[in-house]
């Protein structure tokens, strides 16, 4: 099956700094989904991208789907302590990337 | 509108015992997925089921693990003769359909094998 690779594995930022996590697939994806898991919690669906080059925004979060539909990114502007958690991408066969663990220093 | 329910939330088993994990999907959802997560690690896909059918079990260990989703009742993940390495959080998720639909996760079952 397909594999999705996520980088970086960890990211530690100062509150107010920006954060980006990247997801790359070896094969073309029909869609990609992003999830957030707070420490001790369960994954929560954030968004799904379907179209080539698609960009979607949710407040301070910007999601992009690459033109070739093989990569995606999640960018958070001006991080807050509430953004702490692990961000996962998942390809259309629901295999999850390893996740990027974000910590935010107040 | 209840979300995905999993029980028990915490399960302690001695080595060699059986563990049964239950998952009730969201109302109207007929697709269920099981994942395993070790501490500080990602979500490892185990199995994808629809009612009475196993669609994809490529992530399931060949021995000791089985899953079902009967016509009536919850989906069950069964681990026979548990070993310490089975200690993990097991998450169930459900979706309206496969592939293109978002998954809703349950709170997970934390299995500890002593």
JSON list of C-alpha atoms in Angstrom, two decimals:
[
{"chain": "A", "resi": 1, "resn": "UNK", "atom": "CA", "xyz": [0.00, 0.00, 0.00]},
{"chain": "A", "resi": 2, "resn": "UNK", "atom": "CA", "xyz": [0.94, 3.63, -0.21]},
{"chain": "A", "resi": 3, "resn": "UNK", "atom": "CA", "xyz": [3.09, 5.28, 2.40]},
{"chain": "A", "resi": 4, "resn": "UNK", "atom": "CA", "xyz": [2.90, 8.83, 3.60]},
{"chain": "A", "resi": 5, "resn": "UNK", "atom": "CA", "xyz": [5.98, 10.35, 5.17]},
{"chain": "A", "resi": 6, "resn": "UNK", "atom": "CA", "xyz": [5.78, 13.28, 7.52]},
{"chain": "A", "resi": 7, "resn": "UNK", "atom": "CA", "xyz": [8.45, 15.75, 8.52]},
{"chain": "A", "resi": 8, "resn": "UNK", "atom": "CA", "xyz": [9.59, 16.95, 10.90]},
{"chain": "A", "resi": 9, "resn": "UNK", "atom": "CA", "xyz": [8.97, 14.39, 13.60]},
{"chain": "A", "resi": 10, "resn": "UNK", "atom": "CA", "xyz": [9.17, 17.01, 16.32]},
{"chain": "A", "resi": 11, "resn": "UNK", "atom": "CA", "xyz": [8.90, 20.77, 16.34]},
{"chain": "A", "resi": 12, "resn": "UNK", "atom": "CA", "xyz": [9.37, 23.01, 19.32]},
{"chain": "A", "resi": 13, "resn": "UNK", "atom": "CA", "xyz": [8.45, 26.66, 18.88]},
{"chain": "A", "resi": 14, "resn": "UNK", "atom": "CA", "xyz": [8.10, 29.78, 20.94]},
{"chain": "A", "resi": 15, "resn": "UNK", "atom": "CA", "xyz": [4.54, 31.01, 21.26]},
{"chain": "A", "resi": 16, "resn": "UNK", "atom": "CA", "xyz": [3.82, 33.39, 18.41]},
{"chain": "A", "resi": 17, "resn": "UNK", "atom": "CA", "xyz": [6.16, 31.69, 15.94]},
{"chain": "A", "resi": 18, "resn": "UNK", "atom": "CA", "xyz": [4.87, 29.92, 12.85]},
{"chain": "A", "resi": 19, "resn": "UNK", "atom": "CA", "xyz": [4.86, 26.16, 12.36]},
{"chain": "A", "resi": 20, "resn": "UNK", "atom": "CA", "xyz": [4.73, 23.96, 9.27]},
{"chain": "A", "resi": 21, "resn": "UNK", "atom": "CA", "xyz": [4.48, 20.20, 8.86]},
{"chain": "A", "resi": 22, "resn": "UNK", "atom": "CA", "xyz": [4.87, 18.39, 5.55]},
{"chain": "A", "resi": 23, "resn": "UNK", "atom": "CA", "xyz": [3.38, 15.19, 4.25]},
{"chain": "A", "resi": 24, "resn": "UNK", "atom": "CA", "xyz": [4.79, 13.36, 1.21]},
{"chain": "A", "resi": 25, "resn": "UNK", "atom": "CA", "xyz": [3.49, 10.34, -0.64]},
{"chain": "A", "resi": 26, "resn": "UNK", "atom": "CA", "xyz": [5.28, 8.04, -3.04]},
{"chain": "A", "resi": 27, "resn": "UNK", "atom": "CA", "xyz": [2.08, 7.73, -5.09]},
{"chain": "A", "resi": 28, "resn": "UNK", "atom": "CA", "xyz": [-0.63, 10.09, -6.25]},
{"chain": "A", "resi": 29, "resn": "UNK", "atom": "CA", "xyz": [-3.35, 10.54, -3.68]},
{"chain": "A", "resi": 30, "resn": "UNK", "atom": "CA", "xyz": [-7.03, 10.96, -4.42]},
{"chain": "A", "resi": 31, "resn": "UNK", "atom": "CA", "xyz": [-7.39, 12.92, -1.21]},
{"chain": "A", "resi": 32, "resn": "UNK", "atom": "CA", "xyz": [-5.53, 13.73, 1.97]},
{"chain": "A", "resi": 33, "resn": "UNK", "atom": "CA", "xyz": [-6.83, 14.29, 5.46]},
{"chain": "A", "resi": 34, "resn": "UNK", "atom": "CA", "xyz": [-5.32, 16.03, 8.45]},
{"chain": "A", "resi": 35, "resn": "UNK", "atom": "CA", "xyz": [-5.93, 15.17, 12.08]},
{"chain": "A", "resi": 36, "resn": "UNK", "atom": "CA", "xyz": [-4.83, 16.59, 15.42]},
{"chain": "A", "resi": 37, "resn": "UNK", "atom": "CA", "xyz": [-4.25, 14.58, 18.56]},
{"chain": "A", "resi": 38, "resn": "UNK", "atom": "CA", "xyz": [-3.86, 16.40, 21.84]},
{"chain": "A", "resi": 39, "resn": "UNK", "atom": "CA", "xyz": [-1.63, 14.74, 24.47]},
{"chain": "A", "resi": 40, "resn": "UNK", "atom": "CA", "xyz": [-3.60, 11.91, 26.06]},
{"chain": "A", "resi": 41, "resn": "UNK", "atom": "CA", "xyz": [-6.46, 12.36, 23.62]},
{"chain": "A", "resi": 42, "resn": "UNK", "atom": "CA", "xyz": [-7.70, 10.83, 20.42]},
{"chain": "A", "resi": 43, "resn": "UNK", "atom": "CA", "xyz": [-7.22, 12.03, 16.83]},
{"chain": "A", "resi": 44, "resn": "UNK", "atom": "CA", "xyz": [-9.70, 14.65, 15.69]},
{"chain": "A", "resi": 45, "resn": "UNK", "atom": "CA", "xyz": [-10.43, 15.33, 12.04]},
{"chain": "A", "resi": 46, "resn": "UNK", "atom": "CA", "xyz": [-9.34, 18.78, 10.85]},
{"chain": "A", "resi": 47, "resn": "UNK", "atom": "CA", "xyz": [-9.81, 18.87, 7.10]},
{"chain": "A", "resi": 48, "resn": "UNK", "atom": "CA", "xyz": [-9.82, 16.98, 3.83]},
{"chain": "A", "resi": 49, "resn": "UNK", "atom": "CA", "xyz": [-8.20, 18.14, 0.59]},
{"chain": "A", "resi": 50, "resn": "UNK", "atom": "CA", "xyz": [-9.26, 16.67, -2.73]},
{"chain": "A", "resi": 51, "resn": "UNK", "atom": "CA", "xyz": [-8.31, 18.94, -5.61]},
{"chain": "A", "resi": 52, "resn": "UNK", "atom": "CA", "xyz": [-4.87, 19.47, -7.09]},
{"chain": "A", "resi": 53, "resn": "UNK", "atom": "CA", "xyz": [-3.36, 22.71, -5.74]},
{"chain": "A", "resi": 54, "resn": "UNK", "atom": "CA", "xyz": [-6.17, 23.16, -3.24]},
{"chain": "A", "resi": 55, "resn": "UNK", "atom": "CA", "xyz": [-5.68, 25.58, -0.37]},
{"chain": "A", "resi": 56, "resn": "UNK", "atom": "CA", "xyz": [-8.01, 25.74, 2.61]},
{"chain": "A", "resi": 57, "resn": "UNK", "atom": "CA", "xyz": [-7.88, 27.90, 5.69]},
{"chain": "A", "resi": 58, "resn": "UNK", "atom": "CA", "xyz": [-9.23, 27.47, 9.18]},
{"chain": "A", "resi": 59, "resn": "UNK", "atom": "CA", "xyz": [-8.46, 30.60, 11.21]},
{"chain": "A", "resi": 60, "resn": "UNK", "atom": "CA", "xyz": [-4.67, 30.43, 11.74]},
{"chain": "A", "resi": 61, "resn": "UNK", "atom": "CA", "xyz": [-4.32, 27.06, 9.98]},
{"chain": "A", "resi": 62, "resn": "UNK", "atom": "CA", "xyz": [-3.59, 26.84, 6.24]},
{"chain": "A", "resi": 63, "resn": "UNK", "atom": "CA", "xyz": [-3.70, 23.51, 4.42]},
{"chain": "A", "resi": 64, "resn": "UNK", "atom": "CA", "xyz": [-2.28, 22.92, 0.95]},
{"chain": "A", "resi": 65, "resn": "UNK", "atom": "CA", "xyz": [-2.45, 20.02, -1.48]},
{"chain": "A", "resi": 66, "resn": "UNK", "atom": "CA", "xyz": [0.32, 19.88, -4.05]},
{"chain": "A", "resi": 67, "resn": "UNK", "atom": "CA", "xyz": [-0.27, 20.21, -7.78]},
{"chain": "A", "resi": 68, "resn": "UNK", "atom": "CA", "xyz": [0.80, 16.60, -8.33]},
{"chain": "A", "resi": 69, "resn": "UNK", "atom": "CA", "xyz": [-1.33, 15.44, -5.39]},
{"chain": "A", "resi": 70, "resn": "UNK", "atom": "CA", "xyz": [1.67, 13.76, -3.82]},
{"chain": "A", "resi": 71, "resn": "UNK", "atom": "CA", "xyz": [2.37, 16.20, -1.03]},
{"chain": "A", "resi": 72, "resn": "UNK", "atom": "CA", "xyz": [0.57, 18.38, 1.43]},
{"chain": "A", "resi": 73, "resn": "UNK", "atom": "CA", "xyz": [1.38, 20.87, 4.16]},
{"chain": "A", "resi": 74, "resn": "UNK", "atom": "CA", "xyz": [-0.20, 22.33, 7.25]},
{"chain": "A", "resi": 75, "resn": "UNK", "atom": "CA", "xyz": [0.94, 25.78, 8.32]},
{"chain": "A", "resi": 76, "resn": "UNK", "atom": "CA", "xyz": [0.00, 27.42, 11.60]},
{"chain": "A", "resi": 77, "resn": "UNK", "atom": "CA", "xyz": [0.50, 31.15, 11.90]},
{"chain": "A", "resi": 78, "resn": "UNK", "atom": "CA", "xyz": [1.41, 32.65, 15.28]},
{"chain": "A", "resi": 79, "resn": "UNK", "atom": "CA", "xyz": [1.21, 29.47, 17.33]},
{"chain": "A", "resi": 80, "resn": "UNK", "atom": "CA", "xyz": [-0.59, 29.41, 20.65]},
{"chain": "A", "resi": 81, "resn": "UNK", "atom": "CA", "xyz": [-0.27, 26.98, 23.54]},
{"chain": "A", "resi": 82, "resn": "UNK", "atom": "CA", "xyz": [-3.61, 25.48, 22.50]},
{"chain": "A", "resi": 83, "resn": "UNK", "atom": "CA", "xyz": [-1.95, 24.28, 19.27]},
{"chain": "A", "resi": 84, "resn": "UNK", "atom": "CA", "xyz": [0.11, 21.74, 21.21]},
{"chain": "A", "resi": 85, "resn": "UNK", "atom": "CA", "xyz": [-0.38, 18.20, 19.98]},
{"chain": "A", "resi": 86, "resn": "UNK", "atom": "CA", "xyz": [0.54, 15.81, 17.22]},
{"chain": "A", "resi": 87, "resn": "UNK", "atom": "CA", "xyz": [-0.60, 16.53, 13.68]},
{"chain": "A", "resi": 88, "resn": "UNK", "atom": "CA", "xyz": [-1.16, 13.58, 11.38]},
{"chain": "A", "resi": 89, "resn": "UNK", "atom": "CA", "xyz": [-1.84, 13.35, 7.68]},
{"chain": "A", "resi": 90, "resn": "UNK", "atom": "CA", "xyz": [-3.61, 10.36, 6.16]},
{"chain": "A", "resi": 91, "resn": "UNK", "atom": "CA", "xyz": [-3.83, 9.24, 2.56]},
{"chain": "A", "resi": 92, "resn": "UNK", "atom": "CA", "xyz": [-6.89, 7.84, 0.84]},
{"chain": "A", "resi": 93, "resn": "UNK", "atom": "CA", "xyz": [-6.28, 4.31, 2.11]},
{"chain": "A", "resi": 94, "resn": "UNK", "atom": "CA", "xyz": [-6.27, 5.70, 5.66]},
{"chain": "A", "resi": 95, "resn": "UNK", "atom": "CA", "xyz": [-2.63, 4.96, 6.35]},
{"chain": "A", "resi": 96, "resn": "UNK", "atom": "CA", "xyz": [-1.40, 7.67, 8.67]},
{"chain": "A", "resi": 97, "resn": "UNK", "atom": "CA", "xyz": [1.92, 9.42, 8.59]},
{"chain": "A", "resi": 98, "resn": "UNK", "atom": "CA", "xyz": [4.06, 9.16, 11.72]},
{"chain": "A", "resi": 99, "resn": "UNK", "atom": "CA", "xyz": [2.91, 12.61, 12.80]},
{"chain": "A", "resi": 100, "resn": "UNK", "atom": "CA", "xyz": [4.63, 15.83, 13.81]},
{"chain": "A", "resi": 101, "resn": "UNK", "atom": "CA", "xyz": [4.62, 16.55, 17.51]},
{"chain": "A", "resi": 102, "resn": "UNK", "atom": "CA", "xyz": [4.34, 20.24, 18.20]},
{"chain": "A", "resi": 103, "resn": "UNK", "atom": "CA", "xyz": [5.28, 21.78, 21.52]},
{"chain": "A", "resi": 104, "resn": "UNK", "atom": "CA", "xyz": [4.82, 25.48, 22.20]},
{"chain": "A", "resi": 105, "resn": "UNK", "atom": "CA", "xyz": [6.76, 27.39, 24.82]},
{"chain": "A", "resi": 106, "resn": "UNK", "atom": "CA", "xyz": [4.73, 30.22, 26.35]},
{"chain": "B", "resi": 1, "resn": "UNK", "atom": "CA", "xyz": [-25.81, 12.35, 18.62]},
{"chain": "B", "resi": 2, "resn": "UNK", "atom": "CA", "xyz": [-23.36, 10.03, 20.30]},
{"chain": "B", "resi": 3, "resn": "UNK", "atom": "CA", "xyz": [-19.89, 9.80, 18.92]},
{"chain": "B", "resi": 4, "resn": "UNK", "atom": "CA", "xyz": [-17.80, 6.69, 18.56]},
{"chain": "B", "resi": 5, "resn": "UNK", "atom": "CA", "xyz": [-17.81, 4.70, 21.76]},
{"chain": "B", "resi": 6, "resn": "UNK", "atom": "CA", "xyz": [-15.14, 2.35, 22.93]},
{"chain": "B", "resi": 7, "resn": "UNK", "atom": "CA", "xyz": [-15.07, 0.18, 25.98]},
{"chain": "B", "resi": 8, "resn": "UNK", "atom": "CA", "xyz": [-13.46, -0.50, 28.19]},
{"chain": "B", "resi": 9, "resn": "UNK", "atom": "CA", "xyz": [-11.38, 2.68, 28.38]},
{"chain": "B", "resi": 10, "resn": "UNK", "atom": "CA", "xyz": [-8.69, 0.90, 30.34]},
{"chain": "B", "resi": 11, "resn": "UNK", "atom": "CA", "xyz": [-8.01, -2.83, 30.36]},
{"chain": "B", "resi": 12, "resn": "UNK", "atom": "CA", "xyz": [-5.41, -4.71, 32.35]},
{"chain": "B", "resi": 13, "resn": "UNK", "atom": "CA", "xyz": [-4.60, -8.27, 31.41]},
{"chain": "B", "resi": 14, "resn": "UNK", "atom": "CA", "xyz": [-1.99, -10.74, 32.54]},
{"chain": "B", "resi": 15, "resn": "UNK", "atom": "CA", "xyz": [0.23, -12.38, 29.97]},
{"chain": "B", "resi": 16, "resn": "UNK", "atom": "CA", "xyz": [-1.60, -15.25, 28.30]},
{"chain": "B", "resi": 17, "resn": "UNK", "atom": "CA", "xyz": [-5.11, -13.89, 28.87]},
{"chain": "B", "resi": 18, "resn": "UNK", "atom": "CA", "xyz": [-7.50, -12.68, 26.21]},
{"chain": "B", "resi": 19, "resn": "UNK", "atom": "CA", "xyz": [-8.39, -9.05, 25.57]},
{"chain": "B", "resi": 20, "resn": "UNK", "atom": "CA", "xyz": [-11.66, -8.00, 23.96]},
{"chain": "B", "resi": 21, "resn": "UNK", "atom": "CA", "xyz": [-12.02, -4.42, 22.83]},
{"chain": "B", "resi": 22, "resn": "UNK", "atom": "CA", "xyz": [-15.38, -3.06, 21.72]},
{"chain": "B", "resi": 23, "resn": "UNK", "atom": "CA", "xyz": [-16.26, -0.24, 19.39]},
{"chain": "B", "resi": 24, "resn": "UNK", "atom": "CA", "xyz": [-19.66, 1.19, 18.58]},
{"chain": "B", "resi": 25, "resn": "UNK", "atom": "CA", "xyz": [-19.49, 3.45, 15.54]},
{"chain": "B", "resi": 26, "resn": "UNK", "atom": "CA", "xyz": [-21.32, 6.70, 15.12]},
{"chain": "B", "resi": 27, "resn": "UNK", "atom": "CA", "xyz": [-24.95, 6.37, 14.19]},
{"chain": "B", "resi": 28, "resn": "UNK", "atom": "CA", "xyz": [-25.30, 5.78, 10.49]},
{"chain": "B", "resi": 29, "resn": "UNK", "atom": "CA", "xyz": [-21.67, 4.79, 10.00]},
{"chain": "B", "resi": 30, "resn": "UNK", "atom": "CA", "xyz": [-21.05, 1.36, 8.55]},
{"chain": "B", "resi": 31, "resn": "UNK", "atom": "CA", "xyz": [-17.26, 1.50, 8.19]},
{"chain": "B", "resi": 32, "resn": "UNK", "atom": "CA", "xyz": [-14.95, 0.80, 11.10]},
{"chain": "B", "resi": 33, "resn": "UNK", "atom": "CA", "xyz": [-11.17, 1.01, 11.39]},
{"chain": "B", "resi": 34, "resn": "UNK", "atom": "CA", "xyz": [-8.88, -0.16, 14.16]},
{"chain": "B", "resi": 35, "resn": "UNK", "atom": "CA", "xyz": [-5.50, 1.41, 14.92]},
{"chain": "B", "resi": 36, "resn": "UNK", "atom": "CA", "xyz": [-2.79, 0.72, 17.45]},
{"chain": "B", "resi": 37, "resn": "UNK", "atom": "CA", "xyz": [-0.68, 3.45, 18.97]},
{"chain": "B", "resi": 38, "resn": "UNK", "atom": "CA", "xyz": [2.38, 2.84, 21.11]},
{"chain": "B", "resi": 39, "resn": "UNK", "atom": "CA", "xyz": [3.43, 5.61, 23.52]},
{"chain": "B", "resi": 40, "resn": "UNK", "atom": "CA", "xyz": [4.97, 8.57, 21.69]},
{"chain": "B", "resi": 41, "resn": "UNK", "atom": "CA", "xyz": [4.38, 6.91, 18.32]},
{"chain": "B", "resi": 42, "resn": "UNK", "atom": "CA", "xyz": [2.04, 7.24, 15.36]},
{"chain": "B", "resi": 43, "resn": "UNK", "atom": "CA", "xyz": [-1.15, 5.44, 14.47]},
{"chain": "B", "resi": 44, "resn": "UNK", "atom": "CA", "xyz": [-0.61, 2.03, 12.96]},
{"chain": "B", "resi": 45, "resn": "UNK", "atom": "CA", "xyz": [-3.46, 0.78, 10.79]},
{"chain": "B", "resi": 46, "resn": "UNK", "atom": "CA", "xyz": [-4.67, -2.67, 11.74]},
{"chain": "B", "resi": 47, "resn": "UNK", "atom": "CA", "xyz": [-7.95, -3.52, 10.03]},
{"chain": "B", "resi": 48, "resn": "UNK", "atom": "CA", "xyz": [-10.84, -2.02, 8.09]},
{"chain": "B", "resi": 49, "resn": "UNK", "atom": "CA", "xyz": [-14.28, -3.57, 8.32]},
{"chain": "B", "resi": 50, "resn": "UNK", "atom": "CA", "xyz": [-17.77, -3.07, 7.07]},
{"chain": "B", "resi": 51, "resn": "UNK", "atom": "CA", "xyz": [-20.78, -4.82, 8.49]},
{"chain": "B", "resi": 52, "resn": "UNK", "atom": "CA", "xyz": [-20.06, -8.56, 8.38]},
{"chain": "B", "resi": 53, "resn": "UNK", "atom": "CA", "xyz": [-17.05, -8.08, 6.11]},
{"chain": "B", "resi": 54, "resn": "UNK", "atom": "CA", "xyz": [-13.33, -7.61, 6.59]},
{"chain": "B", "resi": 55, "resn": "UNK", "atom": "CA", "xyz": [-12.22, -5.28, 3.82]},
{"chain": "B", "resi": 56, "resn": "UNK", "atom": "CA", "xyz": [-8.53, -4.86, 4.62]},
{"chain": "B", "resi": 57, "resn": "UNK", "atom": "CA", "xyz": [-6.66, -6.68, 7.37]},
{"chain": "B", "resi": 58, "resn": "UNK", "atom": "CA", "xyz": [-3.18, -6.10, 6.02]},
{"chain": "B", "resi": 59, "resn": "UNK", "atom": "CA", "xyz": [-2.11, -4.36, 9.23]},
{"chain": "B", "resi": 60, "resn": "UNK", "atom": "CA", "xyz": [-3.18, -7.13, 11.56]},
{"chain": "B", "resi": 61, "resn": "UNK", "atom": "CA", "xyz": [-0.58, -9.50, 13.03]},
{"chain": "B", "resi": 62, "resn": "UNK", "atom": "CA", "xyz": [-1.12, -12.94, 11.55]},
{"chain": "B", "resi": 63, "resn": "UNK", "atom": "CA", "xyz": [-1.48, -14.65, 14.90]},
{"chain": "B", "resi": 64, "resn": "UNK", "atom": "CA", "xyz": [-3.52, -13.95, 18.02]},
{"chain": "B", "resi": 65, "resn": "UNK", "atom": "CA", "xyz": [-5.38, -10.95, 16.59]},
{"chain": "B", "resi": 66, "resn": "UNK", "atom": "CA", "xyz": [-8.83, -11.01, 15.05]},
{"chain": "B", "resi": 67, "resn": "UNK", "atom": "CA", "xyz": [-11.58, -8.51, 14.37]},
{"chain": "B", "resi": 68, "resn": "UNK", "atom": "CA", "xyz": [-15.22, -8.65, 13.52]},
{"chain": "B", "resi": 69, "resn": "UNK", "atom": "CA", "xyz": [-18.10, -6.29, 12.87]},
{"chain": "B", "resi": 70, "resn": "UNK", "atom": "CA", "xyz": [-21.32, -8.28, 13.10]},
{"chain": "B", "resi": 71, "resn": "UNK", "atom": "CA", "xyz": [-24.65, -7.31, 11.62]},
{"chain": "B", "resi": 72, "resn": "UNK", "atom": "CA", "xyz": [-25.85, -6.38, 15.08]},
{"chain": "B", "resi": 73, "resn": "UNK", "atom": "CA", "xyz": [-23.71, -5.00, 17.87]},
{"chain": "B", "resi": 74, "resn": "UNK", "atom": "CA", "xyz": [-20.31, -3.41, 18.16]},
{"chain": "B", "resi": 75, "resn": "UNK", "atom": "CA", "xyz": [-17.12, -4.19, 16.36]},
{"chain": "B", "resi": 76, "resn": "UNK", "atom": "CA", "xyz": [-14.78, -6.37, 18.41]},
{"chain": "B", "resi": 77, "resn": "UNK", "atom": "CA", "xyz": [-10.99, -6.51, 18.33]},
{"chain": "B", "resi": 78, "resn": "UNK", "atom": "CA", "xyz": [-9.82, -9.66, 20.01]},
{"chain": "B", "resi": 79, "resn": "UNK", "atom": "CA", "xyz": [-6.30, -10.38, 21.16]},
{"chain": "B", "resi": 80, "resn": "UNK", "atom": "CA", "xyz": [-5.61, -13.87, 22.36]},
{"chain": "B", "resi": 81, "resn": "UNK", "atom": "CA", "xyz": [-2.77, -14.88, 24.68]},
{"chain": "B", "resi": 82, "resn": "UNK", "atom": "CA", "xyz": [-1.65, -11.31, 25.21]},
{"chain": "B", "resi": 83, "resn": "UNK", "atom": "CA", "xyz": [2.04, -10.47, 25.61]},
{"chain": "B", "resi": 84, "resn": "UNK", "atom": "CA", "xyz": [3.69, -7.39, 27.09]},
{"chain": "B", "resi": 85, "resn": "UNK", "atom": "CA", "xyz": [4.31, -6.02, 23.60]},
{"chain": "B", "resi": 86, "resn": "UNK", "atom": "CA", "xyz": [0.56, -5.76, 23.06]},
{"chain": "B", "resi": 87, "resn": "UNK", "atom": "CA", "xyz": [0.38, -2.95, 25.62]},
{"chain": "B", "resi": 88, "resn": "UNK", "atom": "CA", "xyz": [-0.77, 0.09, 23.68]},
{"chain": "B", "resi": 89, "resn": "UNK", "atom": "CA", "xyz": [-3.70, 2.37, 23.01]},
{"chain": "B", "resi": 90, "resn": "UNK", "atom": "CA", "xyz": [-6.17, 0.87, 20.55]},
{"chain": "B", "resi": 91, "resn": "UNK", "atom": "CA", "xyz": [-8.31, 3.37, 18.70]},
{"chain": "B", "resi": 92, "resn": "UNK", "atom": "CA", "xyz": [-11.39, 2.66, 16.70]},
{"chain": "B", "resi": 93, "resn": "UNK", "atom": "CA", "xyz": [-12.69, 5.06, 14.08]},
{"chain": "B", "resi": 94, "resn": "UNK", "atom": "CA", "xyz": [-15.81, 5.06, 11.98]},
{"chain": "B", "resi": 95, "resn": "UNK", "atom": "CA", "xyz": [-16.79, 6.75, 8.76]},
{"chain": "B", "resi": 96, "resn": "UNK", "atom": "CA", "xyz": [-19.83, 7.14, 6.59]},
{"chain": "B", "resi": 97, "resn": "UNK", "atom": "CA", "xyz": [-18.08, 5.35, 3.76]},
{"chain": "B", "resi": 98, "resn": "UNK", "atom": "CA", "xyz": [-14.57, 4.31, 2.93]},
{"chain": "B", "resi": 99, "resn": "UNK", "atom": "CA", "xyz": [-11.66, 6.31, 1.59]},
{"chain": "B", "resi": 100, "resn": "UNK", "atom": "CA", "xyz": [-12.98, 9.78, 0.89]},
{"chain": "B", "resi": 101, "resn": "UNK", "atom": "CA", "xyz": [-14.81, 10.38, 4.14]},
{"chain": "B", "resi": 102, "resn": "UNK", "atom": "CA", "xyz": [-13.38, 11.68, 7.34]},
{"chain": "B", "resi": 103, "resn": "UNK", "atom": "CA", "xyz": [-12.96, 9.33, 10.24]},
{"chain": "B", "resi": 104, "resn": "UNK", "atom": "CA", "xyz": [-14.34, 9.95, 13.70]},
{"chain": "B", "resi": 105, "resn": "UNK", "atom": "CA", "xyz": [-12.25, 8.42, 16.44]},
{"chain": "B", "resi": 106, "resn": "UNK", "atom": "CA", "xyz": [-13.31, 6.95, 19.72]},
{"chain": "B", "resi": 107, "resn": "UNK", "atom": "CA", "xyz": [-11.51, 7.75, 22.98]},
{"chain": "B", "resi": 108, "resn": "UNK", "atom": "CA", "xyz": [-9.44, 4.59, 22.74]},
{"chain": "B", "resi": 109, "resn": "UNK", "atom": "CA", "xyz": [-8.82, 1.58, 24.95]},
{"chain": "B", "resi": 110, "resn": "UNK", "atom": "CA", "xyz": [-5.56, 1.61, 26.88]},
{"chain": "B", "resi": 111, "resn": "UNK", "atom": "CA", "xyz": [-4.43, -2.00, 27.20]},
{"chain": "B", "resi": 112, "resn": "UNK", "atom": "CA", "xyz": [-1.81, -2.85, 29.79]},
{"chain": "B", "resi": 113, "resn": "UNK", "atom": "CA", "xyz": [-0.37, -6.34, 29.90]},
{"chain": "B", "resi": 114, "resn": "UNK", "atom": "CA", "xyz": [1.31, -7.27, 33.17]}
]
